[in-house]
Coordinates of C-alpha atoms in Angstrom, one line a residue:
X138 CA 90.4 192.0 103.4
X139 CA 92.4 194.1 105.8
X140 CA 89.4 194.5 108.1
X141 CA 88.9 190.7 108.1
X142 CA 92.5 190.0 109.0
X143 CA 92.2 192.5 111.9
X144 CA 89.1 190.7 113.1
X145 CA 90.7 187.3 113.0
X146 CA 93.7 188.7 114.8
X147 CA 91.6 190.2 117.5
X148 CA 89.8 186.9 117.9
X149 CA 93.0 185.1 118.7
X150 CA 94.7 187.8 120.8
X151 CA 94.2 188.6 124.4
X152 CA 93.5 192.3 124.6
X153 CA 95.2 194.1 127.6
X154 CA 95.2 197.9 126.7
X155 CA 92.7 199.9 124.5
X156 CA 92.9 203.7 124.0
X157 CA 91.1 206.3 121.9
X158 CA 92.7 209.5 120.6
X159 CA 91.0 212.5 119.0
X160 CA 91.9 214.2 115.8
X161 CA 94.6 216.3 117.5
X162 CA 96.2 213.2 119.0
X163 CA 95.1 213.7 122.6
X164 CA 94.1 210.7 124.7
X165 CA 90.4 210.6 124.8
X166 CA 89.7 207.3 126.6
X167 CA 91.5 204.1 127.7
X168 CA 90.9 200.6 129.0
X169 CA 93.5 198.5 130.8
X170 CA 92.4 194.9 132.0
X171 CA 95.9 194.0 133.3
X172 CA 97.5 196.6 135.7
X173 CA 100.9 195.2 134.9
X174 CA 100.6 196.6 131.5
X175 CA 102.1 200.0 130.6
X176 CA 100.1 203.1 129.9
X177 CA 99.1 203.9 126.3
X178 CA 101.4 206.3 124.6
X179 CA 100.6 210.0 125.1
X180 CA 100.5 210.8 121.4
X181 CA 99.5 209.0 118.2
X182 CA 101.5 208.2 115.1
X183 CA 100.8 210.0 111.9
X184 CA 99.6 206.9 110.1
X185 CA 98.3 203.5 110.8
X186 CA 101.0 201.1 111.9
X187 CA 101.5 197.7 113.6
X188 CA 104.4 196.8 115.9
X189 CA 105.2 193.5 117.6
X190 CA 107.4 193.9 120.6
X191 CA 108.3 190.7 122.5
X192 CA 105.0 188.9 123.1
X193 CA 102.8 192.0 122.5
X194 CA 101.3 193.5 119.4
X195 CA 100.8 197.3 119.2
X196 CA 98.1 198.5 116.7
X197 CA 97.4 202.1 115.7
X198 CA 94.3 202.6 113.4
X199 CA 93.1 206.0 112.2
X200 CA 89.4 206.5 112.0
X201 CA 88.0 208.7 109.2
X202 CA 84.6 210.3 108.8
X203 CA 83.6 211.7 105.4
X204 CA 87.2 211.4 104.4
X205 CA 88.6 213.5 107.2
X206 CA 90.6 212.1 110.2
X207 CA 88.4 211.7 113.1
X208 CA 90.6 210.0 115.6
X209 CA 92.9 207.0 116.3
X210 CA 92.4 203.6 118.1
X211 CA 95.2 202.1 119.9
X212 CA 95.2 198.4 121.0
X213 CA 98.0 196.6 123.0
X214 CA 97.3 192.9 123.1
X215 CA 99.2 189.8 124.3
X216 CA 99.7 187.3 121.5
X217 CA 99.5 184.0 123.7
X218 CA 101.0 181.7 121.0
X219 CA 102.4 179.1 123.4
X220 CA 99.2 178.6 125.2
X221 CA 97.3 178.5 122.0
X222 CA 99.7 175.9 120.6
X223 CA 99.4 173.8 123.7
X224 CA 95.7 173.9 123.4
X225 CA 95.7 173.0 119.8
X226 CA 98.1 170.1 120.4
X227 CA 96.0 168.9 123.3
X228 CA 92.9 169.1 121.1
X229 CA 94.7 167.2 118.3
X230 CA 95.9 164.5 120.7
X231 CA 92.4 164.1 122.2
X232 CA 90.9 164.0 118.7
X233 CA 93.6 161.4 117.6
X234 CA 93.0 159.2 120.7
X235 CA 89.3 159.4 120.1
X236 CA 89.8 158.5 116.5
X237 CA 92.1 155.6 117.3
X238 CA 89.6 154.3 119.9
X239 CA 86.8 154.6 117.5
X240 CA 88.9 152.9 114.9
X241 CA 89.7 150.0 117.3
X242 CA 86.1 149.6 118.3
X243 CA 85.1 149.7 114.6
X244 CA 87.9 147.2 113.8
X245 CA 86.8 144.8 116.5
X246 CA 83.2 145.1 115.4
X247 CA 84.3 144.4 111.8
X248 CA 86.4 141.5 112.9
X249 CA 83.7 139.9 115.0
X250 CA 80.9 140.6 112.6
X251 CA 82.6 140.3 109.2
X252 CA 86.2 139.1 109.3
X253 CA 85.9 136.1 111.6
X254 CA 82.8 134.7 109.8
X255 CA 84.6 135.2 106.5
X256 CA 87.7 133.5 107.7
X257 CA 85.7 130.6 109.1
X258 CA 83.9 130.2 105.8
X259 CA 87.3 130.3 104.0
X260 CA 88.8 127.7 106.4
X261 CA 85.8 125.5 105.9
X262 CA 86.0 125.8 102.1
X263 CA 89.8 124.9 102.3
X264 CA 88.9 121.8 104.3
X265 CA 86.3 120.8 101.8
X266 CA 88.7 121.2 99.0
X267 CA 91.5 119.3 100.7
X268 CA 89.4 116.5 102.2
X269 CA 86.7 116.3 99.6
X270 CA 84.3 116.1 102.5
X271 CA 81.1 117.9 101.4
X272 CA 79.3 117.0 104.6
X273 CA 81.1 119.8 106.5
X274 CA 79.1 122.9 107.3
X275 CA 80.1 126.5 108.3
X276 CA 78.7 127.8 111.7
X277 CA 76.3 130.7 111.4
X278 CA 77.0 133.4 114.0
X279 CA 75.1 136.4 112.8
X280 CA 71.7 137.2 111.1
X281 CA 73.0 139.8 108.8
X282 CA 74.5 139.6 105.3
X283 CA 77.4 137.5 106.6
X284 CA 74.8 135.0 108.0
X285 CA 73.1 135.0 104.7
X286 CA 76.5 134.3 103.0
X287 CA 77.1 131.3 105.4
X288 CA 73.6 130.0 104.7
X289 CA 74.3 130.3 100.9
X290 CA 77.7 128.5 101.4
X291 CA 76.1 125.7 103.4
X292 CA 73.4 125.4 100.8
X293 CA 76.0 125.2 98.1
X294 CA 77.9 122.4 100.1
X295 CA 74.6 120.5 100.4
X296 CA 74.0 120.8 96.7
X297 CA 77.6 119.7 96.0
X298 CA 77.3 116.8 98.4
X299 CA 74.0 115.7 96.8
X300 CA 75.5 116.0 93.3
X301 CA 78.6 114.2 94.4
X302 CA 76.6 111.3 95.9
X303 CA 74.6 111.2 92.7
X304 CA 77.8 111.3 90.6
X305 CA 79.4 108.5 92.7
X306 CA 76.2 106.4 92.3
X307 CA 76.2 107.2 88.6
X308 CA 79.9 106.3 88.4
X309 CA 79.3 103.1 90.3
X310 CA 76.5 102.2 87.9
X311 CA 78.6 103.2 85.0
X312 CA 81.5 101.0 86.3
X313 CA 79.0 98.1 86.7
X314 CA 77.7 98.7 83.2
X315 CA 81.3 98.9 81.9
X316 CA 82.2 95.6 83.6
X317 CA 79.0 94.0 82.3
X318 CA 79.7 95.3 78.8
X319 CA 83.4 94.2 79.0
X320 CA 82.2 90.7 80.2
X321 CA 79.6 90.6 77.5
X322 CA 82.2 91.7 74.9
X323 CA 84.6 89.1 76.1
X324 CA 82.0 86.4 76.0
X325 CA 81.0 87.6 72.6
X326 CA 84.6 87.5 71.4
X327 CA 85.0 84.0 72.9
X328 CA 81.8 82.9 71.2
X329 CA 82.9 84.3 67.9
X330 CA 86.2 82.6 68.3
X331 CA 84.6 79.3 69.1
X332 CA 82.1 79.8 66.2
X333 CA 84.9 80.7 63.8
X334 CA 87.0 77.7 65.0
X335 CA 84.0 75.5 64.7
X336 CA 83.2 76.7 61.2
X337 CA 86.8 76.4 60.2
X338 CA 87.3 72.8 61.6
X339 CA 83.7 71.6 61.1
X340 CA 83.8 68.5 59.0
X341 CA 80.1 67.6 59.1
X342 CA 78.4 68.1 55.7
X343 CA 74.6 68.5 55.3
X344 CA 73.1 67.8 51.9
X345 CA 69.6 67.5 50.3
X346 CA 68.3 65.6 47.4
X347 CA 65.0 65.1 45.6
X348 CA 62.9 62.0 45.7
X349 CA 64.9 60.4 42.9
X350 CA 68.2 60.9 44.8
X351 CA 69.4 63.8 42.6
X352 CA 71.2 66.6 44.5
X353 CA 69.4 70.0 44.7
X354 CA 71.3 73.0 43.3
X355 CA 72.1 74.7 46.6
X356 CA 74.7 72.5 48.3
X357 CA 77.1 75.1 49.9
X358 CA 78.4 72.7 52.6
X359 CA 78.9 69.9 50.1
X360 CA 80.6 72.1 47.5
X361 CA 82.9 73.6 50.2
X362 CA 84.0 70.2 51.4
X363 CA 84.4 68.4 48.1
X364 CA 85.2 71.3 45.8
X365 CA 82.3 70.5 43.4
X366 CA 80.0 73.1 41.9
X367 CA 76.2 73.1 41.4
X368 CA 76.8 71.9 37.8
X369 CA 79.2 69.1 38.7
X370 CA 77.1 67.7 41.6
X371 CA 73.7 67.9 39.9
X372 CA 71.9 64.7 39.2
X373 CA 74.1 61.8 40.2
X374 CA 77.3 63.8 39.7
X375 CA 77.8 64.0 43.5
X376 CA 78.7 60.3 43.4
X377 CA 81.9 61.2 41.6
X378 CA 83.3 62.8 44.8
X379 CA 83.6 59.4 46.4
X380 CA 86.5 57.0 46.1
X381 CA 86.2 55.0 42.8
X382 CA 85.9 51.7 44.7
X383 CA 83.3 53.1 47.1
X384 CA 81.4 54.7 44.2
X385 CA 80.9 51.3 42.6
X386 CA 79.4 49.9 45.8
X387 CA 77.4 53.1 46.7
X388 CA 75.5 53.6 43.4
X389 CA 73.3 50.4 43.5
X390 CA 72.8 50.7 47.2
X391 CA 71.6 54.4 46.8
X392 CA 69.3 53.5 43.9
X393 CA 67.8 50.7 46.0
X394 CA 67.3 53.0 49.0
X395 CA 65.5 55.6 46.8
X396 CA 63.1 52.9 45.5
X397 CA 62.4 51.4 48.9
X398 CA 62.5 54.7 50.8
X399 CA 64.6 53.3 53.6
X400 CA 67.3 55.1 55.6
X401 CA 70.9 54.4 54.7
X402 CA 74.2 54.5 56.5
X403 CA 77.7 53.5 55.1
X404 CA 81.3 54.0 55.8
X405 CA 82.9 55.5 52.7
X406 CA 85.8 57.6 51.5
X407 CA 85.0 61.1 50.2
X408 CA 87.3 63.6 48.5
X409 CA 88.4 66.6 50.7
X410 CA 89.5 69.5 48.6
X411 CA 91.5 71.3 51.3
X412 CA 93.6 68.3 52.3
X413 CA 93.8 67.0 48.7
X414 CA 93.0 63.4 49.8
X415 CA 90.1 61.0 50.2
X416 CA 89.0 61.0 53.9
X417 CA 87.0 58.4 55.8
X418 CA 83.4 59.5 56.3
X419 CA 80.0 58.2 57.5
X420 CA 77.3 58.6 54.8
X421 CA 73.8 59.0 56.3
X422 CA 70.6 59.5 54.4
X423 CA 67.0 59.8 55.7
X424 CA 63.9 60.1 53.5
X425 CA 61.2 62.7 54.2
X426 CA 58.0 60.8 53.6
X427 CA 54.9 62.4 52.1
X428 CA 51.2 61.7 53.0
X429 CA 51.3 58.6 50.7
X430 CA 54.3 57.2 52.6
X431 CA 56.7 57.6 49.7
X432 CA 59.9 59.7 49.9
X433 CA 59.3 63.4 48.9
X434 CA 62.9 64.5 49.6
X435 CA 66.1 63.2 51.1
X436 CA 68.2 64.7 53.9
X437 CA 71.7 63.6 54.5
X438 CA 74.7 64.1 56.7
X439 CA 78.4 63.4 56.0
X440 CA 80.4 62.9 59.2
X441 CA 84.2 63.2 58.8
X442 CA 85.7 60.3 60.9
X443 CA 89.0 60.3 59.2
X444 CA 91.1 60.9 62.3
X445 CA 88.9 58.4 64.3
X446 CA 89.4 55.7 61.6
X447 CA 93.1 56.4 61.4
X448 CA 93.4 56.3 65.2
X449 CA 91.4 53.0 65.3
X450 CA 93.7 51.6 62.6
X451 CA 96.7 52.8 64.6
X452 CA 95.3 51.2 67.8
X453 CA 94.7 48.0 65.9
X454 CA 98.3 48.0 64.6
X455 CA 99.7 48.8 68.0
X456 CA 97.6 46.1 69.6
X457 CA 99.0 43.6 67.1
X458 CA 102.5 44.8 67.8
X459 CA 101.8 44.7 71.5
X460 CA 100.5 41.2 71.3
X461 CA 103.6 40.2 69.4
X462 CA 105.7 41.9 72.0
X463 CA 103.8 40.3 74.8
X464 CA 104.4 36.9 73.2
X465 CA 108.1 37.7 72.8
X466 CA 108.4 39.1 76.3
X467 CA 106.5 36.2 77.7
X468 CA 109.0 33.8 76.0
X469 CA 111.9 35.9 77.3
X470 CA 110.4 35.9 80.8
X471 CA 109.9 32.1 80.7
X472 CA 113.5 31.7 79.6
X473 CA 114.6 34.1 82.4
X474 CA 112.6 32.2 84.9
X475 CA 114.1 28.9 83.8
X476 CA 117.6 30.4 84.0
X477 CA 116.7 31.8 87.4
X478 CA 115.5 28.4 88.5
X479 CA 118.6 26.8 87.2
X480 CA 120.7 29.5 89.0
X481 CA 118.7 28.9 92.2
X482 CA 119.3 25.2 91.9
X483 CA 123.0 25.8 91.3
X484 CA 123.1 28.1 94.4
X485 CA 121.2 25.7 96.5
X486 CA 123.3 22.7 95.6
X487 CA 126.6 23.6 94.0
X488 CA 127.4 26.6 96.3
X489 CA 126.1 25.0 99.5
X490 CA 128.3 21.9 99.2
X491 CA 131.6 23.9 99.4
X492 CA 130.2 26.0 102.2
X493 CA 129.3 22.9 104.1
X494 CA 132.7 21.5 103.5
X495 CA 134.4 24.6 104.8
X496 CA 132.2 24.7 107.9
X497 CA 132.6 20.9 108.5
X498 CA 136.4 20.8 108.1
X499 CA 136.8 23.9 110.3
X500 CA 134.7 22.2 113.0
X501 CA 136.7 19.0 112.6
X502 CA 139.9 20.9 113.1
X503 CA 138.6 22.6 116.2
X504 CA 137.3 19.4 117.7
X505 CA 140.3 17.1 116.8
X506 CA 143.2 19.4 116.9
X507 CA 142.2 22.0 119.5
X508 CA 145.1 21.1 121.8
X509 CA 147.7 21.6 119.0
X510 CA 146.2 24.9 117.9
X511 CA 146.9 28.1 119.7
X512 CA 144.3 30.8 120.4
X513 CA 145.0 32.7 117.2
X514 CA 144.4 29.7 115.0
X515 CA 141.3 28.8 116.9
X516 CA 140.0 32.3 116.4
X517 CA 140.7 32.1 112.7
X518 CA 138.8 28.9 112.4
X519 CA 135.8 30.4 114.3
X520 CA 135.8 33.3 111.9
X521 CA 136.0 30.9 108.9
X522 CA 133.0 29.0 110.2
X523 CA 131.1 32.3 110.9
X524 CA 131.8 33.6 107.4
X525 CA 130.6 30.3 105.9
X526 CA 127.5 30.3 107.9
X527 CA 126.8 33.9 107.1
X528 CA 127.4 33.1 103.4
X529 CA 124.9 30.3 103.7
X530 CA 122.3 32.6 105.3
X531 CA 122.9 35.2 102.5
X532 CA 122.3 32.5 99.9
X533 CA 119.1 31.5 101.7
X534 CA 117.9 35.1 101.8
X535 CA 118.7 35.6 98.1
X536 CA 116.8 32.4 97.3
X537 CA 113.8 33.6 99.3
X538 CA 113.9 37.0 97.5
X539 CA 113.9 35.3 94.1
X540 CA 111.2 32.9 95.3
X541 CA 109.1 35.8 96.5
X542 CA 109.5 37.6 93.1
X543 CA 108.3 34.7 91.0
X544 CA 105.9 32.9 93.3
X545 CA 102.3 32.8 92.2
X546 CA 100.0 34.7 94.5
X547 CA 97.0 32.8 95.9
X548 CA 94.9 35.3 97.6
X549 CA 92.7 34.3 100.5
X550 CA 91.4 35.9 103.8
X551 CA 94.2 36.1 106.3
X552 CA 94.2 36.6 110.1
X553 CA 97.4 38.6 110.5
X554 CA 96.9 38.6 114.3
X555 CA 97.1 34.8 114.6
X556 CA 100.0 34.7 112.1
X557 CA 101.9 37.2 114.2
X558 CA 101.3 35.3 117.4
X559 CA 102.7 32.1 115.8
X560 CA 105.8 34.0 114.6
X561 CA 106.4 35.6 118.0
X562 CA 106.1 32.2 119.7
X563 CA 108.8 30.8 117.4
X564 CA 111.1 33.8 118.3
X565 CA 110.4 33.3 122.0
X566 CA 111.4 29.6 121.7
X567 CA 114.8 30.7 120.2
X568 CA 115.5 33.0 123.1
X569 CA 113.4 32.0 126.1
X570 CA 115.6 34.0 128.5
X571 CA 114.4 37.3 126.9
X572 CA 111.5 39.2 128.5
X573 CA 109.8 41.1 125.7
X574 CA 106.5 42.8 126.1
X575 CA 104.5 41.9 122.9
X576 CA 101.1 43.4 122.2
X577 CA 99.2 42.1 119.1
X578 CA 95.8 43.6 118.3
X579 CA 93.2 40.9 117.8
X580 CA 91.2 40.8 114.6
X581 CA 93.7 42.2 112.1
X582 CA 92.3 40.8 108.9
X583 CA 93.5 41.2 105.3
X584 CA 93.4 39.5 102.0
X585 CA 96.5 38.0 100.4
X586 CA 98.9 35.1 100.0
X587 CA 99.5 33.2 103.2
X588 CA 103.1 32.1 102.4
X589 CA 104.2 35.5 101.2
X590 CA 102.6 37.4 104.1
X591 CA 104.2 35.0 106.5
X592 CA 107.6 35.8 105.0
X593 CA 106.9 39.5 105.2
X594 CA 105.6 39.5 108.8
X595 CA 108.4 37.1 109.8
X596 CA 111.1 39.5 108.6
X597 CA 109.4 42.6 110.3
X598 CA 108.9 40.8 113.6
X599 CA 112.4 39.3 113.5
X600 CA 113.9 42.8 113.0
X601 CA 111.9 44.2 115.9
X602 CA 113.0 41.2 118.0
X603 CA 116.6 41.7 116.9
X604 CA 116.9 45.5 117.3
X605 CA 115.3 45.4 120.8
X606 CA 117.9 43.0 122.1
X607 CA 119.9 45.8 123.9
X608 CA 116.9 47.4 125.5
X609 CA 116.2 47.2 129.2
X610 CA 112.5 46.9 128.7
X611 CA 111.9 45.8 125.1
X612 CA 108.4 46.0 123.6
X613 CA 106.9 45.1 120.3
X614 CA 103.4 46.2 119.1
X615 CA 101.4 45.0 116.0
X616 CA 98.2 47.1 115.3
X617 CA 96.6 49.2 112.6
X618 CA 95.2 52.7 112.2
X619 CA 92.5 53.7 109.8
X620 CA 94.5 53.1 106.7
X621 CA 97.7 51.2 107.6
X622 CA 99.0 48.2 109.6
X623 CA 102.1 48.9 111.6
X624 CA 104.7 47.1 113.7
X625 CA 106.4 49.3 116.3
X626 CA 109.3 48.6 118.6
X627 CA 111.4 50.6 121.1
X628 CA 114.8 49.3 119.9
X629 CA 117.8 50.9 118.3
X630 CA 116.0 52.8 115.6
X631 CA 117.9 54.5 112.8
X632 CA 118.6 57.9 111.2
X633 CA 115.8 59.0 108.9
X634 CA 118.4 60.7 106.7
X635 CA 119.2 57.2 105.3
X636 CA 115.6 55.9 105.1
X637 CA 115.7 55.8 101.3
X638 CA 118.3 53.0 101.5
X639 CA 116.3 51.0 103.9
X640 CA 114.4 48.7 101.4
X641 CA 117.4 48.2 99.1
X642 CA 119.1 44.8 99.1
X643 CA 122.4 44.6 100.9
X644 CA 122.0 48.1 102.4
X645 CA 122.4 48.0 106.2
X646 CA 122.1 50.9 108.6
X647 CA 123.8 49.1 111.5
X648 CA 127.0 47.2 112.0
X649 CA 126.9 43.5 111.6
X650 CA 128.9 43.0 114.7
X651 CA 126.3 44.8 116.7
X652 CA 123.2 43.4 114.9
X653 CA 123.9 40.5 112.5
X654 CA 122.1 40.3 109.2
X655 CA 122.4 40.2 105.4
X656 CA 120.4 43.3 104.5
X657 CA 118.0 41.4 102.3
X658 CA 115.0 41.0 104.7
X659 CA 113.4 44.4 104.2
X660 CA 113.9 44.3 100.4
X661 CA 112.0 41.0 100.6
X662 CA 109.2 42.6 102.7
X663 CA 108.8 45.5 100.2
X664 CA 108.6 43.1 97.3
X665 CA 105.9 41.0 99.0
X666 CA 103.8 44.1 100.0
X667 CA 104.1 45.6 96.4
X668 CA 103.1 42.3 94.8
X669 CA 99.9 42.6 97.0
X670 CA 99.3 46.1 95.6
X671 CA 100.3 47.8 98.9
X672 CA 103.0 50.2 100.1
X673 CA 105.4 50.2 102.9
X674 CA 107.2 53.0 104.7
X675 CA 109.1 53.5 108.0
X676 CA 109.5 56.1 110.7
X677 CA 112.2 56.0 113.4
X678 CA 114.5 57.8 115.7
X679 CA 117.9 56.7 116.9
X680 CA 117.7 54.8 120.2
X681 CA 113.9 55.4 120.3
X682 CA 112.7 52.6 118.1
X683 CA 111.2 52.2 114.7
X684 CA 107.7 51.8 113.2
X685 CA 107.0 50.1 109.9
X686 CA 103.7 51.0 108.2
X687 CA 102.3 48.9 105.3
X688 CA 99.0 48.6 103.4
X689 CA 97.2 45.6 102.0
X690 CA 94.1 45.4 99.8
X691 CA 91.2 43.9 101.7
X692 CA 89.0 43.3 98.7
X693 CA 88.9 40.4 96.2
X694 CA 88.5 42.9 93.4
X695 CA 92.3 43.7 93.6
X696 CA 93.6 40.6 91.8
X697 CA 96.5 42.1 89.7
X698 CA 100.2 41.6 90.6
X699 CA 103.0 44.1 90.1

């Protein structure tokens, strides 16, 4: 061990002085590679020793031969620790840099060849999970194991996409089948409900009998309806289910039908066990003839017509009551008409006489005593005369309205264009100074009563003539569209807010001082149009005129009055 340590030490030391001494300690030989070094010592120590002085190591080593001292070796070497340390540090730094560089190169290689493809595959997988888009594919950048992994991932996505498409198609088919099944189940439930309702409310009874007219044992429908049993309806026992009075009539008729083999149908009353009453039914029996032409069996149907018979009886009773009411109301209407005629006569004669007297005496005062009357008195008398005349006009309008209501309608083809031209001519004669543009469409034909339609057209045209009196260029038009006749003017018009009051008697939308009238004319027009089965309406704007639309039946098939 000691020799090994010396060898290692010599390997790391830089030798400068070597000397050999003999056994007596005399210098035998020396070697100095650095002249700056000191000479070897002249003598030798008594034993082996090692000394380190400053940066030098002094080594004395005795040499023995056969156990006897032979000589001594002296070595003076420079340690060189600082240089060695610097060399070692430099080597370590170089090795570290090379290792770091190799690590970086290896890391870049791993990142490019392994990490980036793996991250790309991971990102692609995350997008597939988030978007549920299995058509996405990862990009293959290498041909190594990572490339094989990308191919496997893409193959997996293809399989998933295919399976997903198949699953969606299967789900769609399943949804359709579920809808079809739900629809079928709903239809089935509805059919069952209808069948249950039908079976619950079915009142038709089917029965069978042998050639002699005796009921066969199995009569489920009959027993369910009448409450009889196979024992009670056997033979002619089924006849006991009918009303006693009907049973007396049915027995001989049924026996005769069995002998003759002819079909039979009768209206009878049969016991109904559920309601606990005899119900009206129609008894029908048809023979099944054999080869010999004789009845072999009887088939029959019982139709429950109880509600129908009761409804028919109720209708008969109501018709009788209605006829009685019609007779009563007709008598009351005749009495009312007679009273109305008497009232009209009274109005025409008894009320007119005082009005004529008031108007006549007022005129006489104005003519005979005008000089003795001041202006105020004359104005009062003028107002009295105007009020009497207005009262007379109101009475005339009321009489016309009453006459229109009870006048019998005699329908005939009418030329409304010619009728309107005659009425306009009469209006122009009353005010020849007025220049009114009148346009009447030719060929306006209808079907109705000539007198009543002349009253209606006269009122409408008179209103148009009156309410255009303040226009600079008055115009009146009578025409029709596809469905309605209309009379249009460009006069004062009215506010459509109050249109509902327009056809009500004594309801006026203008001041009598501005446009005189009684408020009965349009009510008369509406009554005439309605008695003809038509309708009337109006459209207007203030100071822009009004248009009255009305319909009239143009077929002889419409013959009823309101």
